[in-house]
Amino acid sequence: MKKLTKLSIVGYGAGDAANNLAFTTATMFLLVYYTDVAGISAAAAGTLLLVVRIFDAFADVFAGRMVDRSYSKRFGKFRPFIMFGSIPLLLLSVATFSVPQLGETGTLLYAYVSYAALGLAYSLVNIPYGSLAGAMTQDPGDRAKLGSARTVGALLVSSALGIFVAPLIKPGADLQSTFTNITLAFVVIGAALYFFTIFTAKERVHRSVPNVSFKQSMDTLKTNRPLLMLCLSSFLFLTGYMALSSVQLYYLRDVLGRLDLFPVLAIVQLVMTLALAPLMPRLVRKLGKRNVYIAAGALSMVGGAIVFISPPSMVWAGFTGLLISLMGVMAVNIVVWALEADTVEYGEWKTGVRTEGITYALFSFTRKTGQAVGGALAAYCLAVGGYKSGAAQSAEAMQGIQFAAGALPAIMTILAIVVMARYKLTDAVHAQIVGEIRSRRSAEDLQDNPEGVPEGAAADYATHGKASGSEIS
């Protein structure tokens, strides 16, 4: 298979930039919006985030089945969802940040409904978008490039939000008008980015079964142990990261007293990612995706510990810990998408059916669940500490913020690394599996025996966790 062109890689990255106009805006500012603008208490907002994000996780599974059941000869399986779902998604982002004052119950109900609708629309766009990477190429280097591209695209958006929007989140500002104008502008920008992706990122990987049945989807999930382990590790990691993401503004503003550092944080993150992205394919080739994931997680854990133990008076120590933690997060976020794409081939090898949609949906389900738990835990930390909007925070409130920003991410990352240390689908095993899948096709055996178990190193791995007669580490 030919290497991906630079245009297709950039086009794919543009799609995640568009996704994050809705997603990162919500994860970065929605808790602040609910507590400081809509007037929802921190505890109620935490419960809202937990309930709706769990609903979002189930919406991902629904979207995965929709993707697996659909196929267009002209546009393939994935791009039609992006084409027709992108504008509703962007408009619902406007609605989510436009909560009217309808009394305590009415306001809360509107927040639940609008955020849930946003989550469903996001699933119907993001699941096909994420699945598209595995259908564009099977080359590990190219998959790492796609992971880098989407990470850069997402970070460009989060950096812009940090540089231009975060400094506006201060007491006395007309935040409702700010969020309304920003989300309306994102409708135009996001639509342009999505359609750039549609016309440049195309499917190239052969599929024998265009429309996948429910039974075939379930068979894939039941036999895909690497996918389940990756999902568990990602759940743990995302729980910690979402807690950090939800309170990093509070940490800079209320603990360190330096909201002006938020744009600096965003710029440094952007520079680090732009430097890291071209290096990641080389690191993957040298160390393997699993080892890069583990090393990056360890870096993030160290940063979280520094954030937690640094006293508020040591501003630069806390800020440095935040940077170290986010550097590890960025590296994990680059490589994890390539790991997920590898599990698609494992599922195809085990069952004879390629199911990008439900595979990515289960992966996204666990990530969304982690995000739900992490965001809720962050809000509960604010509530337990006694956070009060627009006031000077007590020592207890600042401790709650520090725990959510530092200790919680560090603890969850340790658990994620423990799981990933037992992950057996290394790059070498994946290459063997892809080779055997191609051999099946060339021998025209796939249609005669779609669930047959191949011989060789990959088959040995499936039964014993070994390849070429030696244990995989």
Short mmCIF file of C-alpha atoms in Angstrom, two decimals, residues 53-339:
data_model
loop_
_atom_site.label_atom_id
_atom_site.label_comp_id
_atom_site.label_asym_id
_atom_site.label_seq_id
_atom_site.Cartn_x
_atom_site.Cartn_y
_atom_site.Cartn_z
CA ARG A 53 -21.05 11.96 29.67
CA ILE A 54 -22.11 8.42 30.57
CA PHE A 55 -25.04 8.92 28.20
CA ASP A 56 -22.49 10.08 25.62
CA ALA A 57 -20.57 6.86 26.10
CA PHE A 58 -23.63 4.79 25.20
CA ALA A 59 -24.26 7.15 22.29
CA ASP A 60 -20.82 6.12 21.00
CA VAL A 61 -21.90 2.47 20.87
CA PHE A 62 -25.06 3.46 18.99
CA ALA A 63 -22.97 5.49 16.56
CA GLY A 64 -20.56 2.58 16.09
CA ARG A 65 -23.36 0.27 15.08
CA MET A 66 -24.73 2.92 12.70
CA VAL A 67 -21.32 3.17 11.07
CA ASP A 68 -20.86 -0.58 10.72
CA ARG A 69 -24.30 -0.95 9.13
CA SER A 70 -23.77 1.84 6.61
CA TYR A 71 -21.80 2.02 3.38
CA SER A 72 -21.78 4.42 0.41
CA LYS A 73 -20.08 3.37 -2.82
CA ARG A 74 -19.20 7.00 -3.52
CA PHE A 75 -18.06 8.22 -0.09
CA GLY A 76 -17.33 4.99 1.83
CA LYS A 77 -18.43 4.19 5.38
CA PHE A 78 -17.27 7.19 7.35
CA ARG A 79 -17.30 10.45 5.44
CA PRO A 80 -21.11 10.67 4.97
CA PHE A 81 -21.56 10.94 8.75
CA ILE A 82 -19.05 13.79 8.90
CA MET A 83 -20.67 15.46 5.91
CA PHE A 84 -24.22 15.49 7.28
CA GLY A 85 -23.56 15.61 11.02
CA SER A 86 -21.00 18.38 11.32
CA ILE A 87 -23.27 21.44 11.06
CA PRO A 88 -25.85 20.16 13.63
CA LEU A 89 -22.95 19.39 15.98
CA LEU A 90 -21.55 22.91 15.75
CA LEU A 91 -24.98 24.52 16.19
CA LEU A 92 -25.65 22.43 19.29
CA SER A 93 -22.39 23.74 20.76
CA VAL A 94 -23.91 27.23 20.54
CA ALA A 95 -27.05 25.99 22.30
CA THR A 96 -25.06 24.32 25.09
CA PHE A 97 -23.33 27.60 25.95
CA SER A 98 -26.61 29.56 25.82
CA VAL A 99 -28.37 28.41 28.99
CA PRO A 100 -31.38 30.66 29.71
CA GLN A 101 -32.40 31.65 33.23
CA LEU A 102 -35.55 29.56 33.74
CA GLY A 103 -35.40 29.10 37.47
CA GLU A 104 -33.24 26.52 39.22
CA THR A 105 -35.08 23.48 37.83
CA GLY A 106 -35.66 24.87 34.33
CA THR A 107 -32.07 26.02 33.95
CA LEU A 108 -30.73 22.66 35.06
CA LEU A 109 -33.12 20.78 32.75
CA TYR A 110 -32.06 22.89 29.76
CA ALA A 111 -28.40 22.24 30.59
CA TYR A 112 -29.02 18.48 30.70
CA VAL A 113 -30.93 18.36 27.42
CA SER A 114 -28.64 20.66 25.44
CA TYR A 115 -25.44 18.96 26.59
CA ALA A 116 -26.88 15.48 25.95
CA ALA A 117 -27.92 16.52 22.42
CA LEU A 118 -24.41 17.89 21.85
CA GLY A 119 -22.94 14.59 23.02
CA LEU A 120 -25.11 12.52 20.68
CA ALA A 121 -24.25 14.72 17.70
CA TYR A 122 -20.57 14.53 18.61
CA SER A 123 -20.70 10.72 18.71
CA LEU A 124 -22.28 10.55 15.25
CA VAL A 125 -19.41 12.62 13.85
CA ASN A 126 -16.45 11.59 15.99
CA ILE A 127 -16.92 7.80 15.84
CA PRO A 128 -16.74 7.74 12.03
CA TYR A 129 -13.92 10.28 12.09
CA GLY A 130 -11.85 8.21 14.51
CA SER A 131 -12.62 4.99 12.61
CA LEU A 132 -11.44 6.58 9.37
CA ALA A 133 -7.76 6.42 10.38
CA GLY A 134 -7.72 2.63 10.41
CA ALA A 135 -9.26 2.57 6.93
CA MET A 136 -6.76 5.02 5.46
CA THR A 137 -3.60 2.93 6.03
CA GLN A 138 -2.17 -0.12 7.80
CA ASP A 139 1.38 1.23 7.91
CA PRO A 140 2.54 1.84 11.53
CA GLY A 141 4.52 4.95 10.56
CA ASP A 142 1.60 6.46 8.67
CA ARG A 143 -0.76 5.67 11.52
CA ALA A 144 1.59 7.45 13.91
CA LYS A 145 1.56 10.42 11.52
CA LEU A 146 -2.25 10.44 11.53
CA GLY A 147 -2.18 10.33 15.33
CA SER A 148 0.25 13.24 15.34
CA ALA A 149 -1.89 15.17 12.86
CA ARG A 150 -5.06 14.84 14.87
CA THR A 151 -3.21 15.74 18.08
CA VAL A 152 -1.77 18.86 16.44
CA GLY A 153 -5.18 19.79 15.07
CA ALA A 154 -6.78 19.40 18.49
CA LEU A 155 -4.00 21.30 20.21
CA LEU A 156 -4.17 24.22 17.80
CA VAL A 157 -7.76 24.67 18.92
CA SER A 158 -7.07 24.20 22.63
CA SER A 159 -4.12 26.60 22.37
CA ALA A 160 -6.29 29.24 20.71
CA LEU A 161 -8.85 28.79 23.48
CA GLY A 162 -6.17 29.11 26.12
CA ILE A 163 -4.54 32.15 24.53
CA PHE A 164 -7.61 34.14 23.53
CA VAL A 165 -10.55 32.89 25.61
CA ALA A 166 -9.23 31.79 29.02
CA PRO A 167 -7.94 35.29 29.94
CA LEU A 168 -11.50 36.56 29.50
CA ILE A 169 -12.85 34.24 32.23
CA LYS A 170 -12.59 36.70 35.10
CA PRO A 171 -15.09 38.15 37.60
CA GLY A 172 -17.30 40.92 36.26
CA ALA A 173 -16.91 40.07 32.57
CA ASP A 174 -19.94 39.49 30.30
CA LEU A 175 -19.14 35.83 29.83
CA GLN A 176 -22.47 34.91 28.23
CA SER A 177 -21.85 37.21 25.27
CA THR A 178 -18.28 35.95 25.04
CA PHE A 179 -19.31 32.31 24.77
CA THR A 180 -22.17 33.05 22.38
CA ASN A 181 -19.95 34.96 19.95
CA ILE A 182 -17.18 32.36 20.12
CA THR A 183 -19.42 29.36 19.47
CA LEU A 184 -21.15 31.13 16.58
CA ALA A 185 -17.77 31.84 14.98
CA PHE A 186 -16.87 28.17 15.44
CA VAL A 187 -19.83 27.13 13.29
CA VAL A 188 -18.22 28.77 10.25
CA ILE A 189 -14.66 27.71 11.02
CA GLY A 190 -15.64 24.16 11.92
CA ALA A 191 -17.71 23.63 8.78
CA ALA A 192 -14.74 24.63 6.59
CA LEU A 193 -12.41 22.25 8.47
CA TYR A 194 -14.80 19.32 8.32
CA PHE A 195 -15.30 19.60 4.58
CA PHE A 196 -11.54 19.87 4.06
CA THR A 197 -11.30 16.48 5.79
CA ILE A 198 -14.12 15.02 3.70
CA PHE A 199 -12.39 15.86 0.42
CA THR A 200 -8.82 14.87 1.37
CA ALA A 201 -8.96 11.90 3.81
CA LYS A 202 -10.18 8.81 1.96
CA GLU A 203 -10.47 5.10 2.70
CA ARG A 204 -7.88 2.83 1.10
CA VAL A 205 -7.90 -0.39 3.16
CA HIS A 206 -9.73 -3.33 1.59
CA ARG A 207 -12.85 -4.60 3.35
CA SER A 208 -14.53 -7.89 2.49
CA VAL A 209 -17.77 -7.16 4.39
CA PRO A 210 -19.09 -3.62 3.73
CA ASN A 211 -22.14 -3.98 6.01
CA VAL A 212 -21.46 -5.65 9.34
CA SER A 213 -24.19 -7.48 11.25
CA PHE A 214 -24.79 -7.09 14.98
CA LYS A 215 -23.56 -10.64 15.60
CA GLN A 216 -20.36 -9.97 13.68
CA SER A 217 -19.78 -6.82 15.71
CA MET A 218 -20.26 -8.68 19.00
CA ASP A 219 -18.01 -11.53 17.88
CA THR A 220 -15.26 -9.02 17.21
CA LEU A 221 -15.55 -7.43 20.64
CA LYS A 222 -15.71 -10.74 22.53
CA THR A 223 -12.49 -12.06 21.02
CA ASN A 224 -10.46 -8.83 20.98
CA ARG A 225 -8.49 -8.94 24.25
CA PRO A 226 -5.98 -6.24 23.21
CA LEU A 227 -8.87 -3.86 22.56
CA LEU A 228 -10.36 -4.55 25.99
CA MET A 229 -7.02 -3.93 27.70
CA LEU A 230 -6.47 -0.72 25.74
CA CYS A 231 -9.98 0.40 26.69
CA LEU A 232 -9.36 -0.22 30.39
CA SER A 233 -6.04 1.61 30.35
CA SER A 234 -7.58 4.54 28.46
CA PHE A 235 -10.48 4.71 30.91
CA LEU A 236 -8.07 5.07 33.81
CA PHE A 237 -5.83 7.55 32.02
CA LEU A 238 -8.75 9.70 30.78
CA THR A 239 -10.29 9.81 34.25
CA GLY A 240 -7.16 11.52 35.53
CA TYR A 241 -6.63 13.73 32.50
CA MET A 242 -10.23 14.97 32.45
CA ALA A 243 -9.99 15.91 36.11
CA LEU A 244 -6.91 17.99 35.27
CA SER A 245 -8.48 19.49 32.17
CA SER A 246 -11.62 20.49 34.09
CA VAL A 247 -9.77 22.35 36.84
CA GLN A 248 -6.59 23.67 35.24
CA LEU A 249 -8.20 27.10 34.86
CA TYR A 250 -9.20 27.03 38.53
CA TYR A 251 -5.66 25.93 39.44
CA LEU A 252 -4.00 28.83 37.65
CA ARG A 253 -6.59 31.41 38.67
CA ASP A 254 -7.47 30.44 42.24
CA VAL A 255 -4.45 28.45 43.55
CA LEU A 256 -1.47 30.06 41.84
CA GLY A 257 -3.23 33.40 41.38
CA ARG A 258 -1.84 33.70 37.87
CA LEU A 259 -4.61 33.49 35.29
CA ASP A 260 -2.24 35.35 32.98
CA LEU A 261 -0.22 32.11 32.74
CA PHE A 262 -3.04 30.33 30.93
CA PRO A 263 -2.07 31.79 27.52
CA VAL A 264 1.57 30.97 28.29
CA LEU A 265 0.55 27.39 29.07
CA ALA A 266 -1.34 27.16 25.80
CA ILE A 267 1.58 28.53 23.76
CA VAL A 268 4.11 26.20 25.41
CA GLN A 269 1.79 23.23 24.85
CA LEU A 270 1.51 24.13 21.20
CA VAL A 271 5.27 24.44 20.78
CA MET A 272 5.86 21.14 22.58
CA THR A 273 3.32 19.32 20.43
CA LEU A 274 4.66 20.75 17.17
CA ALA A 275 8.13 19.57 18.26
CA LEU A 276 6.85 16.19 19.43
CA ALA A 277 4.60 15.34 16.49
CA PRO A 278 7.35 14.77 13.87
CA LEU A 279 9.42 12.82 16.43
CA MET A 280 6.63 10.44 17.38
CA PRO A 281 6.81 8.19 14.27
CA ARG A 282 10.55 7.77 14.90
CA LEU A 283 9.98 6.94 18.56
CA VAL A 284 7.31 4.45 17.57
CA ARG A 285 9.63 2.74 15.10
CA LYS A 286 12.44 2.61 17.67
CA LEU A 287 10.57 1.79 20.89
CA GLY A 288 7.15 0.54 19.79
CA LYS A 289 3.78 2.13 20.49
CA ARG A 290 3.17 0.36 23.80
CA ASN A 291 6.51 1.43 25.28
CA VAL A 292 6.01 5.03 24.15
CA TYR A 293 2.59 5.00 25.85
CA ILE A 294 4.08 3.71 29.12
CA ALA A 295 6.99 6.18 29.12
CA ALA A 296 4.70 9.12 28.36
CA GLY A 297 2.32 8.04 31.11
CA ALA A 298 5.19 7.94 33.60
CA LEU A 299 6.14 11.50 32.61
CA SER A 300 2.57 12.66 33.16
CA MET A 301 2.50 10.95 36.57
CA VAL A 302 5.63 12.83 37.69
CA GLY A 303 4.13 16.14 36.60
CA GLY A 304 0.93 15.45 38.52
CA ALA A 305 2.87 14.69 41.68
CA ILE A 306 4.72 18.02 41.38
CA VAL A 307 1.42 19.91 40.96
CA PHE A 308 0.00 18.27 44.08
CA ILE A 309 2.95 18.81 46.42
CA SER A 310 3.93 22.33 45.29
CA PRO A 311 2.63 25.02 47.69
CA PRO A 312 0.63 27.85 46.07
CA SER A 313 3.45 30.29 46.81
CA MET A 314 5.82 28.31 44.53
CA VAL A 315 4.13 29.42 41.33
CA TRP A 316 6.81 28.28 38.92
CA ALA A 317 7.14 24.85 40.55
CA GLY A 318 3.41 24.26 40.16
CA PHE A 319 3.41 25.64 36.62
CA THR A 320 6.37 23.45 35.65
CA GLY A 321 4.61 20.38 37.05
CA LEU A 322 1.57 21.26 34.98
CA LEU A 323 3.70 21.48 31.83
CA ILE A 324 5.40 18.14 32.52
CA SER A 325 2.06 16.46 33.13
CA LEU A 326 0.57 17.84 29.93
CA MET A 327 3.64 16.86 27.91
CA GLY A 328 3.08 13.25 28.91
CA VAL A 329 -0.62 13.57 28.12
CA MET A 330 0.14 14.87 24.64
CA ALA A 331 2.45 11.96 23.85
CA VAL A 332 -0.10 9.42 25.05
CA ASN A 333 -2.82 11.11 23.00
CA ILE A 334 -0.69 10.87 19.87
CA VAL A 335 0.15 7.18 20.14
CA VAL A 336 -3.14 5.87 21.52
CA TRP A 337 -5.00 6.31 18.22
CA ALA A 338 -2.46 4.16 16.41
CA LEU A 339 -2.84 1.52 19.11
#
